Amino acid sequence: MPSTPTYVEQPPPPLLRANSIVSLYQSCLTVMERLSGVPDFEAYLDQDLLRSVQAGDPEKNIPNDPVHQLWGLLRLGAPLACIFNGLRPKEPLKVNNADANLSNLNACKASVFHFIVACRQELQFAESDLFTISELYQDNTNGFVK
C-alpha cells in the first residue's frame, strides 16, 4: 500500500531586487499574497478599496494591475503602519484609516514619514535601504521599486 505523501510547509521564496529576472508585476503579486498574512491587513486587500485607490486621479488612465494597486495602497500610509505593527514593535505606529485617502495627501504622507522613521530607529534600517516620501509619490516606478 503506497504511503500518503507528507507536505512540509516551505517558507515563501525571498523577494528579489528589481535587477533580478522576476518582473515588477510578478514581485507585486507576490507581495500582495504575503500581505494577506499580515495581522489586520486584510481590510486593505478589499477589491473595492484597491480599485478606488488605484483609480486615484480620474484624469489619469491608470492600468488595472497589481503594480498600480500595491503602489496606490502603500501611498495611503496606513497600510505601511499596519505592516510595521505586524512586527510587534515596542512602539506601534498609529494606523489612521479615517484620514487615509489620496484626497488627504498630507495625512497619507505623515503616515509614510512615521513608517520611514520607525524603520530607521526601531529596525535599524540604513537610510540607503529605505525609500523617501517623494520616491513613493513620484509617477515613475524607480522609487516604488526601492
JSON list of C-alpha atoms in Angstrom, two decimals:
[
{"chain": "A", "resi": 1, "resn": "MET", "atom": "CA", "xyz": [0.00, 0.00, 0.00]},
{"chain": "A", "resi": 2, "resn": "PRO", "atom": "CA", "xyz": [1.52, 3.36, -1.01]},
{"chain": "A", "resi": 3, "resn": "SER", "atom": "CA", "xyz": [2.20, 5.76, 1.78]},
{"chain": "A", "resi": 4, "resn": "THR", "atom": "CA", "xyz": [0.43, 9.07, 1.95]},
{"chain": "A", "resi": 5, "resn": "PRO", "atom": "CA", "xyz": [2.78, 11.87, 0.99]},
{"chain": "A", "resi": 6, "resn": "THR", "atom": "CA", "xyz": [3.56, 14.34, 3.72]},
{"chain": "A", "resi": 7, "resn": "TYR", "atom": "CA", "xyz": [3.74, 18.00, 2.94]},
{"chain": "A", "resi": 8, "resn": "VAL", "atom": "CA", "xyz": [6.20, 20.21, 4.69]},
{"chain": "A", "resi": 9, "resn": "GLU", "atom": "CA", "xyz": [5.30, 23.86, 4.63]},
{"chain": "A", "resi": 10, "resn": "GLN", "atom": "CA", "xyz": [8.08, 25.76, 2.95]},
{"chain": "A", "resi": 11, "resn": "PRO", "atom": "CA", "xyz": [8.83, 29.40, 3.68]},
{"chain": "A", "resi": 12, "resn": "PRO", "atom": "CA", "xyz": [7.94, 31.74, 0.85]},
{"chain": "A", "resi": 13, "resn": "PRO", "atom": "CA", "xyz": [10.74, 32.45, -1.61]},
{"chain": "A", "resi": 14, "resn": "PRO", "atom": "CA", "xyz": [12.65, 35.65, -0.94]},
{"chain": "A", "resi": 15, "resn": "LEU", "atom": "CA", "xyz": [11.65, 38.76, -2.80]},
{"chain": "A", "resi": 16, "resn": "LEU", "atom": "CA", "xyz": [14.23, 39.68, -5.35]},
{"chain": "A", "resi": 17, "resn": "ARG", "atom": "CA", "xyz": [15.53, 43.15, -6.13]},
{"chain": "A", "resi": 18, "resn": "ALA", "atom": "CA", "xyz": [14.46, 44.93, -9.29]},
{"chain": "A", "resi": 19, "resn": "ASN", "atom": "CA", "xyz": [17.59, 43.88, -11.14]},
{"chain": "A", "resi": 20, "resn": "SER", "atom": "CA", "xyz": [16.57, 40.24, -10.95]},
{"chain": "A", "resi": 21, "resn": "ILE", "atom": "CA", "xyz": [14.80, 38.33, -13.66]},
{"chain": "A", "resi": 22, "resn": "VAL", "atom": "CA", "xyz": [11.47, 38.48, -11.78]},
{"chain": "A", "resi": 23, "resn": "SER", "atom": "CA", "xyz": [9.24, 41.15, -13.24]},
{"chain": "A", "resi": 24, "resn": "LEU", "atom": "CA", "xyz": [7.87, 44.01, -11.19]},
{"chain": "A", "resi": 25, "resn": "TYR", "atom": "CA", "xyz": [4.38, 42.68, -11.97]},
{"chain": "A", "resi": 26, "resn": "GLN", "atom": "CA", "xyz": [5.23, 39.25, -10.50]},
{"chain": "A", "resi": 27, "resn": "SER", "atom": "CA", "xyz": [7.00, 40.79, -7.50]},
{"chain": "A", "resi": 28, "resn": "CYS", "atom": "CA", "xyz": [3.92, 42.88, -6.70]},
{"chain": "A", "resi": 29, "resn": "LEU", "atom": "CA", "xyz": [1.69, 39.81, -6.96]},
{"chain": "A", "resi": 30, "resn": "THR", "atom": "CA", "xyz": [3.97, 38.01, -4.51]},
{"chain": "A", "resi": 31, "resn": "VAL", "atom": "CA", "xyz": [3.97, 40.96, -2.11]},
{"chain": "A", "resi": 32, "resn": "MET", "atom": "CA", "xyz": [0.17, 41.18, -2.22]},
{"chain": "A", "resi": 33, "resn": "GLU", "atom": "CA", "xyz": [-0.07, 37.47, -1.41]},
{"chain": "A", "resi": 34, "resn": "ARG", "atom": "CA", "xyz": [2.33, 37.87, 1.51]},
{"chain": "A", "resi": 35, "resn": "LEU", "atom": "CA", "xyz": [0.49, 40.88, 2.84]},
{"chain": "A", "resi": 36, "resn": "SER", "atom": "CA", "xyz": [-2.61, 38.75, 3.26]},
{"chain": "A", "resi": 37, "resn": "GLY", "atom": "CA", "xyz": [-0.75, 37.08, 6.14]},
{"chain": "A", "resi": 38, "resn": "VAL", "atom": "CA", "xyz": [0.00, 40.32, 7.99]},
{"chain": "A", "resi": 39, "resn": "PRO", "atom": "CA", "xyz": [-2.24, 40.76, 11.05]},
{"chain": "A", "resi": 40, "resn": "ASP", "atom": "CA", "xyz": [-5.09, 43.25, 10.44]},
{"chain": "A", "resi": 41, "resn": "PHE", "atom": "CA", "xyz": [-4.08, 43.80, 6.80]},
{"chain": "A", "resi": 42, "resn": "GLU", "atom": "CA", "xyz": [-7.00, 42.00, 5.14]},
{"chain": "A", "resi": 43, "resn": "ALA", "atom": "CA", "xyz": [-9.12, 45.17, 5.06]},
{"chain": "A", "resi": 44, "resn": "TYR", "atom": "CA", "xyz": [-6.56, 46.79, 2.77]},
{"chain": "A", "resi": 45, "resn": "LEU", "atom": "CA", "xyz": [-6.83, 43.93, 0.29]},
{"chain": "A", "resi": 46, "resn": "ASP", "atom": "CA", "xyz": [-10.53, 44.57, -0.27]},
{"chain": "A", "resi": 47, "resn": "GLN", "atom": "CA", "xyz": [-11.07, 44.72, -4.05]},
{"chain": "A", "resi": 48, "resn": "ASP", "atom": "CA", "xyz": [-13.29, 47.82, -3.83]},
{"chain": "A", "resi": 49, "resn": "LEU", "atom": "CA", "xyz": [-10.61, 49.67, -1.85]},
{"chain": "A", "resi": 50, "resn": "LEU", "atom": "CA", "xyz": [-7.90, 48.56, -4.27]},
{"chain": "A", "resi": 51, "resn": "ARG", "atom": "CA", "xyz": [-9.93, 49.79, -7.24]},
{"chain": "A", "resi": 52, "resn": "SER", "atom": "CA", "xyz": [-10.66, 53.14, -5.62]},
{"chain": "A", "resi": 53, "resn": "VAL", "atom": "CA", "xyz": [-7.04, 53.64, -4.55]},
{"chain": "A", "resi": 54, "resn": "GLN", "atom": "CA", "xyz": [-5.80, 52.61, -7.95]},
{"chain": "A", "resi": 55, "resn": "ALA", "atom": "CA", "xyz": [-8.17, 54.95, -9.75]},
{"chain": "A", "resi": 56, "resn": "GLY", "atom": "CA", "xyz": [-6.70, 57.90, -7.84]},
{"chain": "A", "resi": 57, "resn": "ASP", "atom": "CA", "xyz": [-6.91, 60.83, -10.22]},
{"chain": "A", "resi": 58, "resn": "PRO", "atom": "CA", "xyz": [-9.78, 60.31, -12.68]},
{"chain": "A", "resi": 59, "resn": "GLU", "atom": "CA", "xyz": [-7.85, 62.38, -15.24]},
{"chain": "A", "resi": 60, "resn": "LYS", "atom": "CA", "xyz": [-5.15, 59.73, -15.43]},
{"chain": "A", "resi": 61, "resn": "ASN", "atom": "CA", "xyz": [-5.54, 56.48, -17.32]},
{"chain": "A", "resi": 62, "resn": "ILE", "atom": "CA", "xyz": [-4.09, 54.07, -14.75]},
{"chain": "A", "resi": 63, "resn": "PRO", "atom": "CA", "xyz": [-3.73, 50.40, -15.68]},
{"chain": "A", "resi": 64, "resn": "ASN", "atom": "CA", "xyz": [-5.57, 47.77, -13.66]},
{"chain": "A", "resi": 65, "resn": "ASP", "atom": "CA", "xyz": [-2.67, 45.66, -12.44]},
{"chain": "A", "resi": 66, "resn": "PRO", "atom": "CA", "xyz": [-1.01, 44.56, -9.19]},
{"chain": "A", "resi": 67, "resn": "VAL", "atom": "CA", "xyz": [1.79, 47.12, -9.56]},
{"chain": "A", "resi": 68, "resn": "HIS", "atom": "CA", "xyz": [-0.56, 50.10, -9.53]},
{"chain": "A", "resi": 69, "resn": "GLN", "atom": "CA", "xyz": [-2.81, 48.54, -6.89]},
{"chain": "A", "resi": 70, "resn": "LEU", "atom": "CA", "xyz": [0.10, 47.97, -4.48]},
{"chain": "A", "resi": 71, "resn": "TRP", "atom": "CA", "xyz": [1.65, 51.34, -5.28]},
{"chain": "A", "resi": 72, "resn": "GLY", "atom": "CA", "xyz": [-1.62, 53.16, -4.59]},
{"chain": "A", "resi": 73, "resn": "LEU", "atom": "CA", "xyz": [-2.21, 51.16, -1.44]},
{"chain": "A", "resi": 74, "resn": "LEU", "atom": "CA", "xyz": [1.21, 51.96, 0.02]},
{"chain": "A", "resi": 75, "resn": "ARG", "atom": "CA", "xyz": [0.74, 55.65, -0.82]},
{"chain": "A", "resi": 76, "resn": "LEU", "atom": "CA", "xyz": [-2.11, 55.67, 1.71]},
{"chain": "A", "resi": 77, "resn": "GLY", "atom": "CA", "xyz": [0.45, 55.31, 4.51]},
{"chain": "A", "resi": 78, "resn": "ALA", "atom": "CA", "xyz": [-1.86, 53.47, 6.92]},
{"chain": "A", "resi": 79, "resn": "PRO", "atom": "CA", "xyz": [-1.07, 50.09, 5.30]},
{"chain": "A", "resi": 80, "resn": "LEU", "atom": "CA", "xyz": [2.65, 50.72, 5.91]},
{"chain": "A", "resi": 81, "resn": "ALA", "atom": "CA", "xyz": [1.89, 51.35, 9.59]},
{"chain": "A", "resi": 82, "resn": "CYS", "atom": "CA", "xyz": [-0.09, 48.10, 9.67]},
{"chain": "A", "resi": 83, "resn": "ILE", "atom": "CA", "xyz": [2.86, 46.20, 8.16]},
{"chain": "A", "resi": 84, "resn": "PHE", "atom": "CA", "xyz": [5.23, 47.73, 10.72]},
{"chain": "A", "resi": 85, "resn": "ASN", "atom": "CA", "xyz": [2.88, 46.90, 13.59]},
{"chain": "A", "resi": 86, "resn": "GLY", "atom": "CA", "xyz": [2.73, 43.30, 12.35]},
{"chain": "A", "resi": 87, "resn": "LEU", "atom": "CA", "xyz": [6.33, 43.01, 13.57]},
{"chain": "A", "resi": 88, "resn": "ARG", "atom": "CA", "xyz": [5.10, 43.67, 17.12]},
{"chain": "A", "resi": 89, "resn": "PRO", "atom": "CA", "xyz": [7.38, 46.65, 17.78]},
{"chain": "A", "resi": 90, "resn": "LYS", "atom": "CA", "xyz": [7.91, 48.22, 21.20]},
{"chain": "A", "resi": 91, "resn": "GLU", "atom": "CA", "xyz": [6.21, 51.37, 19.92]},
{"chain": "A", "resi": 92, "resn": "PRO", "atom": "CA", "xyz": [3.43, 50.54, 17.42]},
{"chain": "A", "resi": 93, "resn": "LEU", "atom": "CA", "xyz": [2.56, 53.16, 14.85]},
{"chain": "A", "resi": 94, "resn": "LYS", "atom": "CA", "xyz": [-0.85, 54.80, 14.85]},
{"chain": "A", "resi": 95, "resn": "VAL", "atom": "CA", "xyz": [-2.94, 53.43, 11.99]},
{"chain": "A", "resi": 96, "resn": "ASN", "atom": "CA", "xyz": [-5.09, 56.32, 10.84]},
{"chain": "A", "resi": 97, "resn": "ASN", "atom": "CA", "xyz": [-7.63, 54.79, 8.47]},
{"chain": "A", "resi": 98, "resn": "ALA", "atom": "CA", "xyz": [-10.06, 57.69, 8.78]},
{"chain": "A", "resi": 99, "resn": "ASP", "atom": "CA", "xyz": [-7.69, 60.14, 7.09]},
{"chain": "A", "resi": 100, "resn": "ALA", "atom": "CA", "xyz": [-6.10, 57.57, 4.80]},
{"chain": "A", "resi": 101, "resn": "ASN", "atom": "CA", "xyz": [-7.29, 58.51, 1.36]},
{"chain": "A", "resi": 102, "resn": "LEU", "atom": "CA", "xyz": [-5.43, 60.06, -1.51]},
{"chain": "A", "resi": 103, "resn": "SER", "atom": "CA", "xyz": [-7.57, 63.19, -1.38]},
{"chain": "A", "resi": 104, "resn": "ASN", "atom": "CA", "xyz": [-5.96, 63.90, 2.02]},
{"chain": "A", "resi": 105, "resn": "LEU", "atom": "CA", "xyz": [-2.36, 63.59, 0.80]},
{"chain": "A", "resi": 106, "resn": "ASN", "atom": "CA", "xyz": [-0.83, 65.33, 3.84]},
{"chain": "A", "resi": 107, "resn": "ALA", "atom": "CA", "xyz": [-2.26, 62.72, 6.23]},
{"chain": "A", "resi": 108, "resn": "CYS", "atom": "CA", "xyz": [-1.03, 59.93, 3.94]},
{"chain": "A", "resi": 109, "resn": "LYS", "atom": "CA", "xyz": [2.46, 61.42, 3.72]},
{"chain": "A", "resi": 110, "resn": "ALA", "atom": "CA", "xyz": [2.57, 61.87, 7.50]},
{"chain": "A", "resi": 111, "resn": "SER", "atom": "CA", "xyz": [1.89, 58.14, 7.96]},
{"chain": "A", "resi": 112, "resn": "VAL", "atom": "CA", "xyz": [4.58, 57.28, 5.40]},
{"chain": "A", "resi": 113, "resn": "PHE", "atom": "CA", "xyz": [7.00, 59.57, 7.24]},
{"chain": "A", "resi": 114, "resn": "HIS", "atom": "CA", "xyz": [6.32, 57.86, 10.58]},
{"chain": "A", "resi": 115, "resn": "PHE", "atom": "CA", "xyz": [6.84, 54.46, 8.92]},
{"chain": "A", "resi": 116, "resn": "ILE", "atom": "CA", "xyz": [10.21, 55.51, 7.48]},
{"chain": "A", "resi": 117, "resn": "VAL", "atom": "CA", "xyz": [11.37, 56.97, 10.80]},
{"chain": "A", "resi": 118, "resn": "ALA", "atom": "CA", "xyz": [10.27, 53.82, 12.67]},
{"chain": "A", "resi": 119, "resn": "CYS", "atom": "CA", "xyz": [12.15, 51.61, 10.20]},
{"chain": "A", "resi": 120, "resn": "ARG", "atom": "CA", "xyz": [15.31, 53.65, 10.78]},
{"chain": "A", "resi": 121, "resn": "GLN", "atom": "CA", "xyz": [15.00, 53.88, 14.55]},
{"chain": "A", "resi": 122, "resn": "GLU", "atom": "CA", "xyz": [13.43, 50.62, 15.64]},
{"chain": "A", "resi": 123, "resn": "LEU", "atom": "CA", "xyz": [14.51, 48.26, 12.85]},
{"chain": "A", "resi": 124, "resn": "GLN", "atom": "CA", "xyz": [17.89, 49.89, 12.31]},
{"chain": "A", "resi": 125, "resn": "PHE", "atom": "CA", "xyz": [17.45, 50.12, 8.52]},
{"chain": "A", "resi": 126, "resn": "ALA", "atom": "CA", "xyz": [20.12, 52.11, 6.75]},
{"chain": "A", "resi": 127, "resn": "GLU", "atom": "CA", "xyz": [18.81, 55.24, 5.08]},
{"chain": "A", "resi": 128, "resn": "SER", "atom": "CA", "xyz": [20.06, 53.91, 1.73]},
{"chain": "A", "resi": 129, "resn": "ASP", "atom": "CA", "xyz": [17.79, 50.86, 2.14]},
{"chain": "A", "resi": 130, "resn": "LEU", "atom": "CA", "xyz": [14.67, 52.98, 2.57]},
{"chain": "A", "resi": 131, "resn": "PHE", "atom": "CA", "xyz": [12.60, 54.89, 0.07]},
{"chain": "A", "resi": 132, "resn": "THR", "atom": "CA", "xyz": [11.82, 58.56, 0.52]},
{"chain": "A", "resi": 133, "resn": "ILE", "atom": "CA", "xyz": [8.37, 60.07, 0.65]},
{"chain": "A", "resi": 134, "resn": "SER", "atom": "CA", "xyz": [8.91, 61.77, -2.69]},
{"chain": "A", "resi": 135, "resn": "GLU", "atom": "CA", "xyz": [10.05, 58.48, -4.30]},
{"chain": "A", "resi": 136, "resn": "LEU", "atom": "CA", "xyz": [6.80, 56.81, -3.26]},
{"chain": "A", "resi": 137, "resn": "TYR", "atom": "CA", "xyz": [4.66, 59.61, -4.68]},
{"chain": "A", "resi": 138, "resn": "GLN", "atom": "CA", "xyz": [6.55, 60.13, -7.96]},
{"chain": "A", "resi": 139, "resn": "ASP", "atom": "CA", "xyz": [4.93, 58.94, -11.15]},
{"chain": "A", "resi": 140, "resn": "ASN", "atom": "CA", "xyz": [7.67, 56.50, -12.08]},
{"chain": "A", "resi": 141, "resn": "THR", "atom": "CA", "xyz": [8.36, 53.07, -10.71]},
{"chain": "A", "resi": 142, "resn": "ASN", "atom": "CA", "xyz": [12.05, 53.59, -9.90]},
{"chain": "A", "resi": 143, "resn": "GLY", "atom": "CA", "xyz": [11.30, 54.98, -6.43]},
{"chain": "A", "resi": 144, "resn": "PHE", "atom": "CA", "xyz": [8.49, 52.49, -5.90]},
{"chain": "A", "resi": 145, "resn": "VAL", "atom": "CA", "xyz": [10.80, 49.54, -6.60]},
{"chain": "A", "resi": 146, "resn": "LYS", "atom": "CA", "xyz": [13.07, 50.68, -3.79]}
]
